[in-house]
Amino acid sequence: MQQVPNSSLLSERINKPVILFDGECAACDVFVRFVIERDLKAIFLFAPLQSEEGKRLCIEHGVPLDLNTVVLIEGNKHFIKSTAVLRVCSQLSNFWPLLYYSTICIPTFIRDIGYSTFANLRYTLFGKLEICSRLNAQQKQRLLTFYLSTLTNVSNLQPLIQSIEINVSSDNNKNE
């Protein structure tokens, strides 16, 4: 098993489920946009499997790097293929949770036959993308790289916030 770079796990910095997808797949691009439009509570973050963050999450969760499927990372668990898609649907708005509840009882190996058949044909049916995704600015905020950059920016501000708090408390002590 490959070693994860740096001492802190990426998973520990993320408090939302992450959908890992094939960034070159046009069908996967449609799936990502479909989920974003129906994820009204902004539950999910997204990352291409080919990205540094996607690879790192795969390594941390024991997911093979050559896996060619949608992966859902929830906490310390991961789900692949039809189970990942159905778990995502269970959190979407409108009637999409019904898809989860009406099909989750079908044995995984049967569901995955249909999933794998579609996955094997997806490039033929939908083609490949040169660019990872054509998301608008608001949708790009749902990408894991954007989310992590906001965490980094906040953590960079922590020393400044602490120094302001110290100055304010010392000023309050002088006034007493």
Coordinates of N, CA, C and O in Angstrom, one line a residue, residues 13-162:
R13 N -9.5 16.5 7.6 CA -9.8 18.0 7.4 C -11.1 18.2 6.7 O -11.5 19.4 6.6
I14 N -11.8 17.2 6.3 CA -13.0 17.3 5.5 C -14.2 16.8 6.3 O -14.2 15.7 6.8
N15 N -15.2 17.7 6.5 CA -16.3 17.3 7.3 C -17.6 17.1 6.4 O -18.7 17.2 6.9
K16 N -17.4 16.8 5.2 CA -18.5 16.6 4.2 C -18.2 15.3 3.4 O -17.0 15.0 3.2
P17 N -19.2 14.6 2.9 CA -19.0 13.5 2.0 C -18.4 14.0 0.7 O -18.7 15.1 0.3
V18 N -17.5 13.2 0.1 CA -16.8 13.6 -1.1 C -17.1 12.6 -2.2 O -17.0 11.4 -2.0
I19 N -17.5 13.1 -3.3 CA -17.8 12.2 -4.5 C -16.6 12.3 -5.4 O -16.2 13.4 -5.9
L20 N -15.9 11.2 -5.6 CA -14.7 11.2 -6.5 C -15.3 10.6 -7.8 O -16.0 9.6 -7.9
F21 N -14.9 11.3 -8.9 CA -15.4 10.9 -10.2 C -14.3 11.0 -11.3 O -13.2 11.6 -11.0
D22 N -14.5 10.3 -12.4 CA -13.6 10.4 -13.5 C -13.7 11.7 -14.2 O -14.7 12.1 -14.8
G23 N -12.6 12.5 -14.0 CA -12.6 13.9 -14.6 C -12.5 14.0 -16.1 O -12.7 15.1 -16.6
E24 N -12.3 12.9 -16.7 CA -12.2 12.9 -18.2 C -13.5 12.4 -18.9 O -13.6 12.4 -20.1
C25 N -14.4 11.9 -18.0 CA -15.6 11.3 -18.5 C -16.8 12.3 -18.7 O -17.2 12.9 -17.7
A26 N -17.3 12.4 -19.9 CA -18.4 13.4 -20.1 C -19.7 12.9 -19.3 O -20.4 13.8 -18.8
A27 N -19.9 11.6 -19.2 CA -21.1 11.2 -18.4 C -20.9 11.5 -16.9 O -21.9 11.9 -16.3
C28 N -19.7 11.4 -16.4 CA -19.4 11.7 -15.0 C -19.6 13.2 -14.8 O -20.1 13.6 -13.7
D29 N -19.2 14.0 -15.8 CA -19.4 15.5 -15.7 C -20.9 15.8 -15.6 O -21.3 16.6 -14.8
V30 N -21.7 15.1 -16.4 CA -23.2 15.3 -16.3 C -23.7 14.9 -14.9 O -24.5 15.5 -14.3
F31 N -23.2 13.8 -14.4 CA -23.6 13.3 -13.1 C -23.2 14.3 -12.0 O -24.0 14.6 -11.1
V32 N -22.0 14.9 -12.1 CA -21.6 15.9 -11.1 C -22.5 17.1 -11.1 O -23.0 17.6 -10.1
R33 N -22.8 17.6 -12.3 CA -23.7 18.7 -12.4 C -25.1 18.4 -12.0 O -25.8 19.2 -11.4
F34 N -25.6 17.2 -12.3 CA -26.9 16.7 -11.9 C -27.0 16.7 -10.3 O -28.0 17.2 -9.8
V35 N -26.0 16.2 -9.7 CA -26.0 16.2 -8.2 C -25.9 17.6 -7.6 O -26.7 17.9 -6.7
I36 N -25.1 18.4 -8.1 CA -24.9 19.8 -7.6 C -26.3 20.5 -7.7 O -26.7 21.2 -6.7
E37 N -27.0 20.3 -8.8 CA -28.3 21.0 -9.0 C -29.4 20.5 -8.1 O -30.3 21.2 -7.7
R38 N -29.2 19.3 -7.6 CA -30.2 18.7 -6.7 C -29.8 18.6 -5.2 O -30.6 18.2 -4.4
D39 N -28.6 18.9 -5.0 CA -28.0 18.9 -3.6 C -28.2 20.3 -3.0 O -27.3 21.1 -2.9
L40 N -29.4 20.6 -2.7 CA -29.8 22.0 -2.2 C -29.2 22.3 -0.9 O -29.0 23.5 -0.6
K41 N -28.8 21.3 -0.1 CA -28.2 21.6 1.2 C -26.7 21.6 1.1 O -26.0 21.8 2.1
A42 N -26.1 21.5 -0.1 CA -24.7 21.5 -0.3 C -24.0 20.5 0.6 O -23.0 20.8 1.2
I43 N -24.5 19.3 0.6 CA -23.9 18.2 1.4 C -22.6 17.7 0.8 O -21.7 17.5 1.6
F44 N -22.5 17.6 -0.5 CA -21.4 16.9 -1.1 C -20.3 17.9 -1.6 O -20.6 18.9 -2.1
L45 N -19.1 17.4 -1.6 CA -18.0 18.0 -2.3 C -17.6 17.0 -3.4 O -17.9 15.8 -3.3
F46 N -16.8 17.5 -4.4 CA -16.4 16.7 -5.5 C -15.0 16.9 -5.8 O -14.4 17.9 -5.6
A47 N -14.4 15.8 -6.3 CA -13.0 15.8 -6.8 C -12.8 14.8 -7.9 O -13.3 13.6 -7.7
P48 N -12.1 15.1 -8.9 CA -11.7 14.1 -9.9 C -10.8 13.0 -9.3 O -10.0 13.3 -8.5
L49 N -11.0 11.8 -9.7 CA -10.1 10.7 -9.3 C -8.7 11.0 -9.6 O -7.8 10.6 -8.9
Q50 N -8.5 11.7 -10.7 CA -7.1 12.0 -11.2 C -6.4 13.1 -10.5 O -5.2 13.3 -10.6
S51 N -7.2 13.8 -9.7 CA -6.6 15.0 -8.9 C -5.7 14.5 -7.8 O -5.8 13.4 -7.3
E52 N -4.8 15.4 -7.3 CA -4.0 15.1 -6.2 C -4.8 14.7 -5.0 O -4.6 13.7 -4.3
E53 N -5.9 15.5 -4.7 CA -6.8 15.2 -3.6 C -7.5 13.9 -3.8 O -7.7 13.1 -2.8
G54 N -8.0 13.6 -5.0 CA -8.7 12.4 -5.3 C -7.8 11.2 -5.0 O -8.2 10.2 -4.4
K55 N -6.6 11.2 -5.5 CA -5.6 10.1 -5.3 C -5.3 9.9 -3.8 O -5.3 8.8 -3.3
R56 N -5.1 11.1 -3.1 CA -4.8 11.0 -1.7 C -6.0 10.4 -0.9 O -5.7 9.5 0.0
L57 N -7.2 10.7 -1.2 CA -8.3 10.1 -0.5 C -8.4 8.7 -0.8 O -8.8 7.9 0.1
C58 N -8.2 8.3 -2.1 CA -8.2 6.8 -2.4 C -7.2 6.1 -1.6 O -7.5 5.0 -1.0
I59 N -6.0 6.6 -1.5 CA -4.9 6.0 -0.7 C -5.3 5.8 0.7 O -5.2 4.8 1.4
E60 N -5.8 6.9 1.3 CA -6.2 6.9 2.7 C -7.3 5.9 3.0 O -7.4 5.4 4.1
H61 N -8.2 5.7 2.1 CA -9.4 4.8 2.3 C -9.2 3.4 1.7 O -10.1 2.6 1.7
G62 N -8.0 3.1 1.2 CA -7.7 1.8 0.6 C -8.4 1.5 -0.7 O -8.7 0.4 -1.0
V63 N -8.8 2.6 -1.4 CA -9.4 2.4 -2.7 C -8.3 2.3 -3.8 O -7.4 3.2 -3.8
P64 N -8.4 1.3 -4.6 CA -7.3 1.2 -5.7 C -7.3 2.5 -6.5 O -8.3 3.0 -6.9
L65 N -6.1 2.9 -6.9 CA -5.9 4.1 -7.7 C -6.4 3.9 -9.1 O -6.7 4.9 -9.8
D66 N -6.4 2.7 -9.6 CA -6.8 2.4 -10.9 C -8.3 2.1 -11.0 O -8.8 1.7 -12.1
L67 N -9.1 2.3 -10.0 CA -10.5 2.1 -10.0 C -11.2 3.0 -10.9 O -10.9 4.2 -11.0
N68 N -12.1 2.5 -11.7 CA -12.7 3.3 -12.8 C -14.2 3.4 -12.5 O -15.0 2.9 -13.2
T69 N -14.5 4.1 -11.4 CA -15.9 4.2 -11.0 C -16.1 5.4 -10.1 O -15.1 6.1 -9.7
V70 N -17.4 5.7 -9.8 CA -17.7 6.8 -8.8 C -17.4 6.2 -7.5 O -17.7 5.1 -7.2
V71 N -16.7 7.0 -6.6 CA -16.4 6.7 -5.3 C -17.0 7.7 -4.4 O -16.9 8.9 -4.6
L72 N -17.7 7.3 -3.3 CA -18.3 8.2 -2.3 C -17.5 7.9 -1.0 O -17.5 6.8 -0.5
I73 N -16.9 9.0 -0.5 CA -16.2 8.9 0.8 C -17.1 9.6 1.8 O -17.4 10.8 1.7
E74 N -17.5 8.8 2.8 CA -18.3 9.4 3.9 C -17.6 9.0 5.2 O -17.5 7.8 5.6
G75 N -17.0 10.0 5.9 CA -16.3 9.8 7.1 C -15.1 8.8 6.8 O -14.3 9.1 6.0
N76 N -15.1 7.7 7.6 CA -14.0 6.8 7.3 C -14.4 5.6 6.4 O -13.7 4.6 6.4
K77 N -15.6 5.7 5.8 CA -16.0 4.6 4.9 C -16.0 5.1 3.4 O -16.1 6.3 3.2
H78 N -16.0 4.2 2.5 CA -16.1 4.5 1.1 C -17.1 3.5 0.5 O -17.2 2.4 0.9
F79 N -17.7 4.0 -0.6 CA -18.7 3.2 -1.3 C -18.3 3.4 -2.8 O -17.9 4.5 -3.2
I80 N -18.6 2.3 -3.6 CA -18.2 2.4 -5.0 C -19.4 1.9 -5.8 O -20.4 1.4 -5.3
K81 N -19.4 2.2 -7.1 CA -20.3 1.8 -8.1 C -21.7 2.2 -7.8 O -22.0 3.3 -7.4
S82 N -22.7 1.2 -7.9 CA -24.1 1.5 -7.7 C -24.4 1.9 -6.3 O -25.3 2.8 -6.1
T83 N -23.7 1.4 -5.3 CA -24.0 1.8 -3.9 C -23.6 3.2 -3.7 O -24.3 4.0 -3.0
A84 N -22.5 3.7 -4.3 CA -22.1 5.1 -4.2 C -23.2 6.0 -4.8 O -23.6 7.0 -4.2
V85 N -23.6 5.6 -6.0 CA -24.7 6.5 -6.7 C -26.0 6.5 -5.9 O -26.6 7.5 -5.7
L86 N -26.4 5.3 -5.4 CA -27.6 5.3 -4.6 C -27.5 6.1 -3.3 O -28.5 6.7 -2.9
R87 N -26.4 6.0 -2.6 CA -26.2 6.7 -1.4 C -26.3 8.2 -1.7 O -26.8 9.0 -0.9
V88 N -25.7 8.7 -2.8 CA -25.8 10.1 -3.2 C -27.2 10.4 -3.4 O -27.7 11.5 -2.9
C89 N -27.9 9.6 -4.2 CA -29.4 9.9 -4.5 C -30.2 10.0 -3.2 O -31.1 10.8 -3.1
S90 N -29.8 9.3 -2.2 CA -30.6 9.3 -0.9 C -30.6 10.7 -0.2 O -31.4 11.0 0.6
Q91 N -29.6 11.5 -0.6 CA -29.4 12.8 0.0 C -29.9 14.0 -0.9 O -29.8 15.1 -0.4
L92 N -30.4 13.7 -2.1 CA -30.8 14.7 -3.0 C -32.2 15.2 -2.7 O -33.0 14.5 -2.0
S93 N -32.6 16.3 -3.3 CA -33.9 16.9 -3.1 C -34.9 16.1 -4.0 O -34.6 15.3 -4.9
N94 N -36.2 16.4 -3.7 CA -37.3 15.9 -4.5 C -37.5 14.4 -4.3 O -37.3 13.9 -3.2
F95 N -37.7 13.7 -5.4 CA -38.1 12.2 -5.2 C -36.8 11.3 -5.3 O -37.0 10.1 -5.3
W96 N -35.6 11.9 -5.5 CA -34.4 11.1 -5.7 C -34.2 10.1 -4.6 O -33.7 9.0 -4.8
P97 N -34.5 10.4 -3.3 CA -34.3 9.4 -2.3 C -35.1 8.1 -2.5 O -34.7 7.0 -2.0
L98 N -36.2 8.2 -3.2 CA -37.0 7.1 -3.5 C -36.2 6.0 -4.3 O -36.4 4.8 -4.2
L99 N -35.4 6.5 -5.2 CA -34.5 5.6 -6.0 C -33.7 4.8 -5.1 O -33.6 3.6 -5.3
Y100 N -33.1 5.4 -4.1 CA -32.3 4.7 -3.1 C -33.1 3.6 -2.4 O -32.8 2.4 -2.4
Y101 N -34.3 4.0 -1.8 CA -35.1 3.1 -1.0 C -35.7 2.0 -1.9 O -36.0 0.9 -1.4
S102 N -36.0 2.3 -3.1 CA -36.6 1.2 -4.0 C -35.6 0.3 -4.6 O -36.0 -0.8 -5.1
T103 N -34.3 0.6 -4.6 CA -33.4 -0.3 -5.3 C -32.2 -0.8 -4.4 O -31.5 -1.7 -4.8
I104 N -32.1 -0.3 -3.2 CA -31.0 -0.7 -2.3 C -31.2 -2.1 -1.9 O -30.2 -2.8 -1.6
C105 N -32.4 -2.7 -1.9 CA -32.6 -4.0 -1.5 C -32.2 -5.0 -2.6 O -32.1 -6.2 -2.3
I106 N -32.0 -4.6 -3.8 CA -31.5 -5.4 -4.9 C -30.0 -5.8 -4.5 O -29.2 -4.9 -4.2
P107 N -29.6 -7.0 -4.6 CA -28.2 -7.4 -4.3 C -27.2 -6.5 -5.0 O -27.4 -6.3 -6.2
T108 N -26.2 -6.2 -4.3 CA -25.1 -5.3 -4.9 C -24.6 -5.9 -6.2 O -24.4 -5.1 -7.2
F109 N -24.3 -7.1 -6.3 CA -23.7 -7.7 -7.5 C -24.6 -7.5 -8.7 O -24.1 -7.3 -9.8
I110 N -25.9 -7.6 -8.5 CA -26.8 -7.4 -9.6 C -26.8 -5.9 -10.0 O -26.8 -5.6 -11.2
R111 N -26.9 -5.0 -9.0 CA -26.9 -3.6 -9.4 C -25.6 -3.2 -10.1 O -25.6 -2.5 -11.0
D112 N -24.5 -3.8 -9.6 CA -23.2 -3.5 -10.2 C -23.0 -4.0 -11.6 O -22.2 -3.5 -12.3
I113 N -23.8 -5.0 -12.0 CA -23.7 -5.5 -13.4 C -24.2 -4.4 -14.3 O -23.6 -4.1 -15.3
G114 N -25.3 -3.8 -13.9 CA -25.8 -2.7 -14.7 C -24.9 -1.5 -14.7 O -24.7 -0.9 -15.8
Y115 N -24.4 -1.2 -13.5 CA -23.5 0.0 -13.4 C -22.2 -0.3 -14.3 O -21.8 0.6 -15.0
S116 N -21.6 -1.4 -14.2 CA -20.4 -1.7 -14.9 C -20.6 -1.8 -16.4 O -19.8 -1.3 -17.2
T117 N -21.8 -2.2 -16.8 CA -22.1 -2.2 -18.3 C -22.1 -0.8 -18.8 O -21.5 -0.5 -19.8
F118 N -22.8 0.1 -18.0 CA -22.9 1.5 -18.4 C -21.5 2.1 -18.4 O -21.1 2.8 -19.3
A119 N -20.7 1.8 -17.3 CA -19.4 2.4 -17.2 C -18.5 2.0 -18.3 O -17.7 2.8 -18.8
N120 N -18.6 0.7 -18.8 CA -17.7 0.3 -19.9 C -18.1 0.9 -21.2 O -17.3 1.0 -22.1
L121 N -19.3 1.4 -21.3 CA -19.8 2.1 -22.6 C -19.8 3.6 -22.5 O -20.1 4.2 -23.5
R122 N -19.5 4.2 -21.4 CA -19.7 5.6 -21.2 C -18.8 6.5 -22.1 O -19.3 7.5 -22.6
Y123 N -17.6 6.1 -22.4 CA -16.8 6.9 -23.4 C -17.3 6.7 -24.8 O -17.3 7.7 -25.5
T124 N -17.8 5.6 -25.1 CA -18.4 5.4 -26.4 C -19.7 6.2 -26.6 O -19.9 6.9 -27.6
L125 N -20.5 6.2 -25.6 CA -21.8 6.9 -25.6 C -21.7 8.4 -25.5 O -22.3 9.2 -26.1
F126 N -20.8 8.9 -24.5 CA -20.7 10.3 -24.2 C -19.4 10.9 -24.5 O -19.3 12.2 -24.5
G127 N -18.3 10.2 -24.8 CA -17.0 10.7 -25.1 C -16.2 11.1 -23.9 O -16.6 10.9 -22.8
K128 N -15.0 11.7 -24.2 CA -14.1 12.1 -23.2 C -14.0 13.6 -23.2 O -14.3 14.3 -24.2
L129 N -13.6 14.2 -22.1 CA -13.5 15.6 -21.9 C -12.0 16.0 -21.9 O -11.2 15.3 -21.3
E130 N -11.7 17.1 -22.5 CA -10.3 17.7 -22.4 C -10.2 18.4 -21.1 O -9.1 18.4 -20.5
I131 N -11.2 19.1 -20.7 CA -11.2 19.9 -19.5 C -12.1 19.1 -18.5 O -13.1 18.6 -18.8
C132 N -11.6 19.2 -17.2 CA -12.3 18.4 -16.2 C -13.8 18.6 -16.1 O -14.5 17.7 -16.1
S133 N -14.2 19.8 -16.0 CA -15.6 20.1 -15.9 C -15.9 21.5 -16.3 O -15.1 22.4 -16.1
R134 N -17.1 21.7 -16.8 CA -17.5 23.1 -17.2 C -18.5 23.6 -16.2 O -19.6 23.9 -16.4
L135 N -18.0 23.8 -15.0 CA -18.8 24.3 -13.9 C -18.8 25.8 -13.8 O -17.8 26.4 -14.1
N136 N -19.9 26.4 -13.4 CA -19.9 27.9 -13.2 C -19.2 28.2 -11.9 O -18.8 27.3 -11.1
A137 N -19.0 29.5 -11.6 CA -18.3 29.9 -10.4 C -18.9 29.4 -9.1 O -18.2 28.9 -8.2
Q138 N -20.2 29.4 -9.0 CA -20.9 28.9 -7.8 C -20.7 27.4 -7.7 O -20.5 26.9 -6.6
Q139 N -20.8 26.7 -8.8 CA -20.6 25.2 -8.7 C -19.2 24.9 -8.4 O -18.9 23.9 -7.7
K140 N -18.2 25.7 -8.8 CA -16.8 25.4 -8.6 C -16.5 25.4 -7.1 O -15.5 24.8 -6.6
Q141 N -17.3 26.2 -6.3 CA -17.1 26.2 -4.9 C -17.4 24.9 -4.2 O -17.0 24.7 -3.1
R142 N -18.0 24.0 -4.9 CA -18.3 22.7 -4.4 C -17.2 21.7 -4.6 O -17.2 20.5 -4.2
L143 N -16.1 22.1 -5.4 CA -15.0 21.2 -5.6 C -14.1 21.2 -4.4 O -13.9 22.2 -3.6
L144 N -13.6 20.0 -4.1 CA -12.7 19.8 -2.9 C -11.5 20.7 -2.9 O -11.2 21.3 -1.8
T145 N -10.9 21.0 -4.0 CA -9.8 22.0 -4.0 C -10.2 23.3 -3.5 O -9.5 24.0 -2.7
F146 N -11.4 23.8 -3.9 CA -11.8 25.1 -3.4 C -12.1 25.1 -1.9 O -11.7 25.9 -1.1
Y147 N -12.8 24.0 -1.5 CA -13.1 23.8 0.0 C -11.8 23.8 0.8 O -11.8 24.5 1.8
L148 N -10.8 23.1 0.4 CA -9.6 23.0 1.1 C -8.8 24.3 1.1 O -8.2 24.7 2.1
S149 N -9.0 25.1 0.0 CA -8.3 26.4 0.0 C -9.0 27.3 1.0 O -8.3 28.2 1.6
T150 N -10.3 27.2 1.2 CA -10.9 28.1 2.3 C -10.4 27.6 3.7 O -10.3 28.5 4.5
L151 N -10.2 26.3 3.9 CA -9.7 25.9 5.2 C -8.3 26.4 5.4 O -8.0 26.8 6.5
T152 N -7.5 26.4 4.3 CA -6.1 26.8 4.4 C -6.1 28.3 4.7 O -5.4 28.8 5.6
N153 N -7.0 29.1 4.1 CA -7.0 30.5 4.3 C -7.4 30.8 5.7 O -6.9 31.7 6.4
V154 N -8.4 30.1 6.3 CA -8.8 30.3 7.6 C -7.7 29.9 8.6 O -7.5 30.6 9.6
S155 N -7.0 28.8 8.3 CA -6.0 28.4 9.3 C -4.8 29.4 9.2 O -4.1 29.6 10.2
N156 N -4.6 30.0 8.1 CA -3.5 31.0 8.0 C -3.9 32.2 8.8 O -3.0 33.0 9.2
L157 N -5.2 32.4 9.0 CA -5.6 33.6 9.8 C -5.6 33.3 11.3 O -5.7 34.3 12.1
Q158 N -5.5 32.1 11.7 CA -5.5 31.8 13.1 C -4.5 32.5 14.0 O -4.9 33.1 15.0
P159 N -3.3 32.6 13.6 CA -2.3 33.4 14.4 C -2.7 34.9 14.5 O -2.6 35.5 15.6
L160 N -3.3 35.4 13.4 CA -3.7 36.8 13.5 C -4.9 37.0 14.4 O -5.0 37.9 15.2
I161 N -5.8 36.0 14.3 CA -7.0 36.1 15.2 C -6.6 36.0 16.7 O -7.1 36.7 17.5
Q162 N -5.7 35.1 16.9 CA -5.2 34.9 18.3 C -4.5 36.2 18.8 O -4.7 36.6 20.0

